[in-house]
Amino acid sequence: MAKQKPIAILFTLLVSVLSLACTDSGDDFNHAGLYGSWEMIHFHEDHELDLVHSLVLNRNGSYQRSVTYRDPETGHRIGYSHFQEGSFTLEGETIAFEAEKDLYIGNEAEWGNMDDLIEMEINSGGQPVSSSLEYRENGSKLTIITECNDVMSAMCAPDPVYSRVTT
């Protein structure tokens, strides 16, 4: 009986240490690999062009998002369908985007020059869009997980998985 008590104490201590080690509070999430350019590229068969979703995260807390069309052979940008810029804040594995400029192409065209884009009104009283970050494939992929928002049906789209372009 005397031998069982030290073993039980040792087992309890080991379980406690392992439980604490496996707890991920997000406070130690490494943001060093987050900064730089990220892209998702999908071939748009109707136009025979690449549809490119780009995200640039700068160390100063600013970001740019864009949706462009590119020639798949040359990489030349054909035009924009969306451009957004603003600021972001990080807390653990959570990122919050706050748009300061949001531009879209009108309904008459799929894409256009930056000058063809129309500025959308930004709700200044709204909350920033918060999402969770998840690295994949040793940091070469970045997933931004945003909970579905019933008011904004666009927020119910699948979570984007970006590939690293530059650091």
Tab-separated table of C-alpha atoms in Angstrom:
chain	number	residue	atom	x	y	z
A	1	MET	CA	0.000	0.000	0.000
A	2	ALA	CA	2.853	2.384	0.808
A	3	LYS	CA	4.350	1.884	-2.693
A	4	GLN	CA	1.040	2.736	-4.396
A	5	LYS	CA	0.787	6.231	-2.870
A	6	PRO	CA	4.068	7.586	-4.401
A	7	ILE	CA	3.098	6.053	-7.758
A	8	ALA	CA	-0.349	7.683	-7.571
A	9	ILE	CA	1.209	11.044	-6.691
A	10	LEU	CA	3.756	10.703	-9.509
A	11	PHE	CA	0.997	9.738	-11.969
A	12	THR	CA	-1.170	12.718	-10.909
A	13	LEU	CA	1.806	15.062	-11.244
A	14	LEU	CA	2.643	13.684	-14.702
A	15	VAL	CA	-0.968	14.069	-15.898
A	16	SER	CA	-1.056	17.655	-14.570
A	17	VAL	CA	2.185	18.606	-16.331
A	18	LEU	CA	1.077	17.038	-19.615
A	19	SER	CA	-2.319	18.743	-19.408
A	20	LEU	CA	-0.720	22.138	-18.959
A	21	ALA	CA	1.753	21.490	-21.767
A	22	CYS	CA	-1.040	20.577	-24.180
A	23	THR	CA	-3.202	23.575	-23.397
A	24	ASP	CA	-3.077	26.065	-26.257
A	25	SER	CA	-4.148	29.463	-25.039
A	26	GLY	CA	-3.038	31.105	-28.276
A	27	ASP	CA	-0.873	33.568	-26.337
A	28	ASP	CA	2.289	31.987	-27.717
A	29	PHE	CA	1.060	31.772	-31.315
A	30	ASN	CA	4.003	32.690	-33.530
A	31	HIS	CA	3.166	35.666	-35.753
A	32	ALA	CA	6.626	35.928	-37.305
A	33	GLY	CA	5.590	33.884	-40.341
A	34	LEU	CA	2.332	35.752	-40.831
A	35	TYR	CA	3.665	38.877	-42.506
A	36	GLY	CA	4.074	39.117	-46.251
A	37	SER	CA	1.998	38.181	-49.297
A	38	TRP	CA	-0.480	35.303	-49.548
A	39	GLU	CA	-2.565	34.161	-52.545
A	40	MET	CA	-5.307	31.752	-53.546
A	41	ILE	CA	-5.398	31.059	-57.271
A	42	HIS	CA	-8.286	29.360	-59.081
A	43	PHE	CA	-8.557	28.942	-62.835
A	44	HIS	CA	-11.742	30.641	-64.079
A	45	GLU	CA	-12.781	28.489	-67.037
A	46	ASP	CA	-15.340	30.935	-68.467
A	47	HIS	CA	-12.655	33.585	-69.002
A	48	GLU	CA	-9.663	31.247	-69.244
A	49	LEU	CA	-7.943	33.399	-66.620
A	50	ASP	CA	-6.657	32.880	-63.101
A	51	LEU	CA	-8.884	34.346	-60.406
A	52	VAL	CA	-6.457	35.493	-57.714
A	53	HIS	CA	-7.392	36.335	-54.115
A	54	SER	CA	-4.446	38.182	-52.568
A	55	LEU	CA	-3.765	39.178	-48.978
A	56	VAL	CA	-0.814	41.298	-47.863
A	57	LEU	CA	-0.184	41.591	-44.116
A	58	ASN	CA	2.324	44.258	-43.114
A	59	ARG	CA	4.265	44.412	-39.848
A	60	ASN	CA	2.867	47.900	-39.177
A	61	GLY	CA	-0.651	46.429	-38.837
A	62	SER	CA	-1.949	47.424	-42.267
A	63	TYR	CA	-3.336	45.016	-44.853
A	64	GLN	CA	-4.495	44.920	-48.466
A	65	ARG	CA	-6.886	42.372	-49.965
A	66	SER	CA	-7.672	42.139	-53.637
A	67	VAL	CA	-9.416	39.934	-56.160
A	68	THR	CA	-7.834	40.146	-59.589
A	69	TYR	CA	-7.774	38.288	-62.875
A	70	ARG	CA	-4.395	37.266	-64.319
A	71	ASP	CA	-3.241	35.635	-67.503
A	72	PRO	CA	-2.214	32.114	-66.428
A	73	GLU	CA	0.613	31.945	-68.962
A	74	THR	CA	2.286	35.316	-68.413
A	75	GLY	CA	1.128	36.190	-64.887
A	76	HIS	CA	0.084	39.625	-66.217
A	77	ARG	CA	-2.768	41.201	-64.212
A	78	ILE	CA	-5.801	41.782	-66.431
A	79	GLY	CA	-7.827	43.748	-63.895
A	80	TYR	CA	-9.407	44.084	-60.444
A	81	SER	CA	-12.852	43.067	-59.231
A	82	HIS	CA	-12.257	43.981	-55.559
A	83	PHE	CA	-9.709	45.907	-53.502
A	84	GLN	CA	-9.725	46.533	-49.770
A	85	GLU	CA	-7.244	48.064	-47.379
A	86	GLY	CA	-7.258	48.774	-43.692
A	87	SER	CA	-5.701	47.727	-40.429
A	88	PHE	CA	-5.614	44.525	-38.432
A	89	THR	CA	-4.952	43.565	-34.836
A	90	LEU	CA	-3.637	40.277	-33.513
A	91	GLU	CA	-4.401	38.560	-30.247
A	92	GLY	CA	-3.109	35.025	-29.995
A	93	GLU	CA	-4.577	33.050	-32.903
A	94	THR	CA	-7.220	35.711	-33.613
A	95	ILE	CA	-6.938	38.414	-36.246
A	96	ALA	CA	-9.406	41.290	-36.574
A	97	PHE	CA	-9.632	43.176	-39.881
A	98	GLU	CA	-10.973	46.735	-39.998
A	99	ALA	CA	-11.484	48.051	-43.526
A	100	GLU	CA	-10.690	51.683	-44.252
A	101	LYS	CA	-11.229	51.524	-48.027
A	102	ASP	CA	-13.391	48.988	-49.876
A	103	LEU	CA	-13.676	49.084	-53.676
A	104	TYR	CA	-15.712	46.828	-56.018
A	105	ILE	CA	-16.295	46.614	-59.737
A	106	GLY	CA	-19.816	47.551	-60.843
A	107	ASN	CA	-22.323	45.004	-62.142
A	108	GLU	CA	-21.543	45.753	-65.788
A	109	ALA	CA	-18.077	44.138	-65.778
A	110	GLU	CA	-16.163	41.235	-64.240
A	111	TRP	CA	-13.007	43.314	-63.797
A	112	GLY	CA	-11.528	46.702	-64.530
A	113	ASN	CA	-8.654	49.047	-63.757
A	114	MET	CA	-8.291	50.367	-60.229
A	115	ASP	CA	-9.925	53.609	-61.454
A	116	ASP	CA	-13.018	51.634	-62.550
A	117	LEU	CA	-13.721	50.361	-59.040
A	118	ILE	CA	-16.538	51.896	-56.996
A	119	GLU	CA	-16.039	52.761	-53.354
A	120	MET	CA	-18.413	50.996	-50.973
A	121	GLU	CA	-19.584	52.776	-47.844
A	122	ILE	CA	-17.934	51.422	-44.701
A	123	ASN	CA	-20.054	51.234	-41.568
A	124	SER	CA	-17.931	53.247	-39.165
A	125	GLY	CA	-19.899	51.982	-36.147
A	126	GLY	CA	-19.407	48.315	-37.067
A	127	GLN	CA	-17.120	45.882	-35.350
A	128	PRO	CA	-13.966	44.626	-37.079
A	129	VAL	CA	-14.314	41.160	-38.627
A	130	SER	CA	-12.568	38.676	-36.315
A	131	SER	CA	-11.214	35.371	-37.561
A	132	SER	CA	-8.998	32.552	-36.332
A	133	LEU	CA	-5.647	31.850	-37.968
A	134	GLU	CA	-4.350	28.389	-38.726
A	135	TYR	CA	-1.031	27.539	-40.353
A	136	ARG	CA	-0.801	24.421	-42.517
A	137	GLU	CA	1.982	22.578	-44.321
A	138	ASN	CA	4.776	23.984	-42.137
A	139	GLY	CA	3.603	27.576	-42.514
A	140	SER	CA	3.381	27.609	-46.307
A	141	LYS	CA	-0.443	27.766	-46.122
A	142	LEU	CA	-2.611	30.099	-44.058
A	143	THR	CA	-6.280	29.483	-43.327
A	144	ILE	CA	-8.448	32.327	-42.070
A	145	ILE	CA	-11.459	30.855	-40.291
A	146	THR	CA	-14.402	33.225	-39.924
A	147	GLU	CA	-17.619	32.139	-38.245
A	148	CYS	CA	-20.702	32.269	-40.430
A	149	ASN	CA	-22.641	35.511	-40.031
A	150	ASP	CA	-26.329	35.194	-40.952
A	151	VAL	CA	-26.591	38.907	-41.715
A	152	MET	CA	-23.664	38.867	-44.134
A	153	SER	CA	-24.202	35.782	-46.287
A	154	ALA	CA	-20.749	36.239	-47.840
A	155	MET	CA	-19.288	35.372	-44.448
A	156	CYS	CA	-20.728	31.837	-44.885
A	157	ALA	CA	-18.309	31.018	-47.681
A	158	PRO	CA	-15.688	28.298	-47.131
A	159	ASP	CA	-12.627	29.397	-45.191
A	160	PRO	CA	-9.899	30.611	-47.550
A	161	VAL	CA	-6.589	28.753	-47.625
A	162	TYR	CA	-3.840	31.054	-48.870
A	163	SER	CA	-0.398	29.994	-50.090
A	164	ARG	CA	2.667	32.022	-49.167
A	165	VAL	CA	4.061	34.225	-51.938
A	166	THR	CA	6.612	36.394	-50.076
A	167	THR	CA	7.726	37.095	-46.541
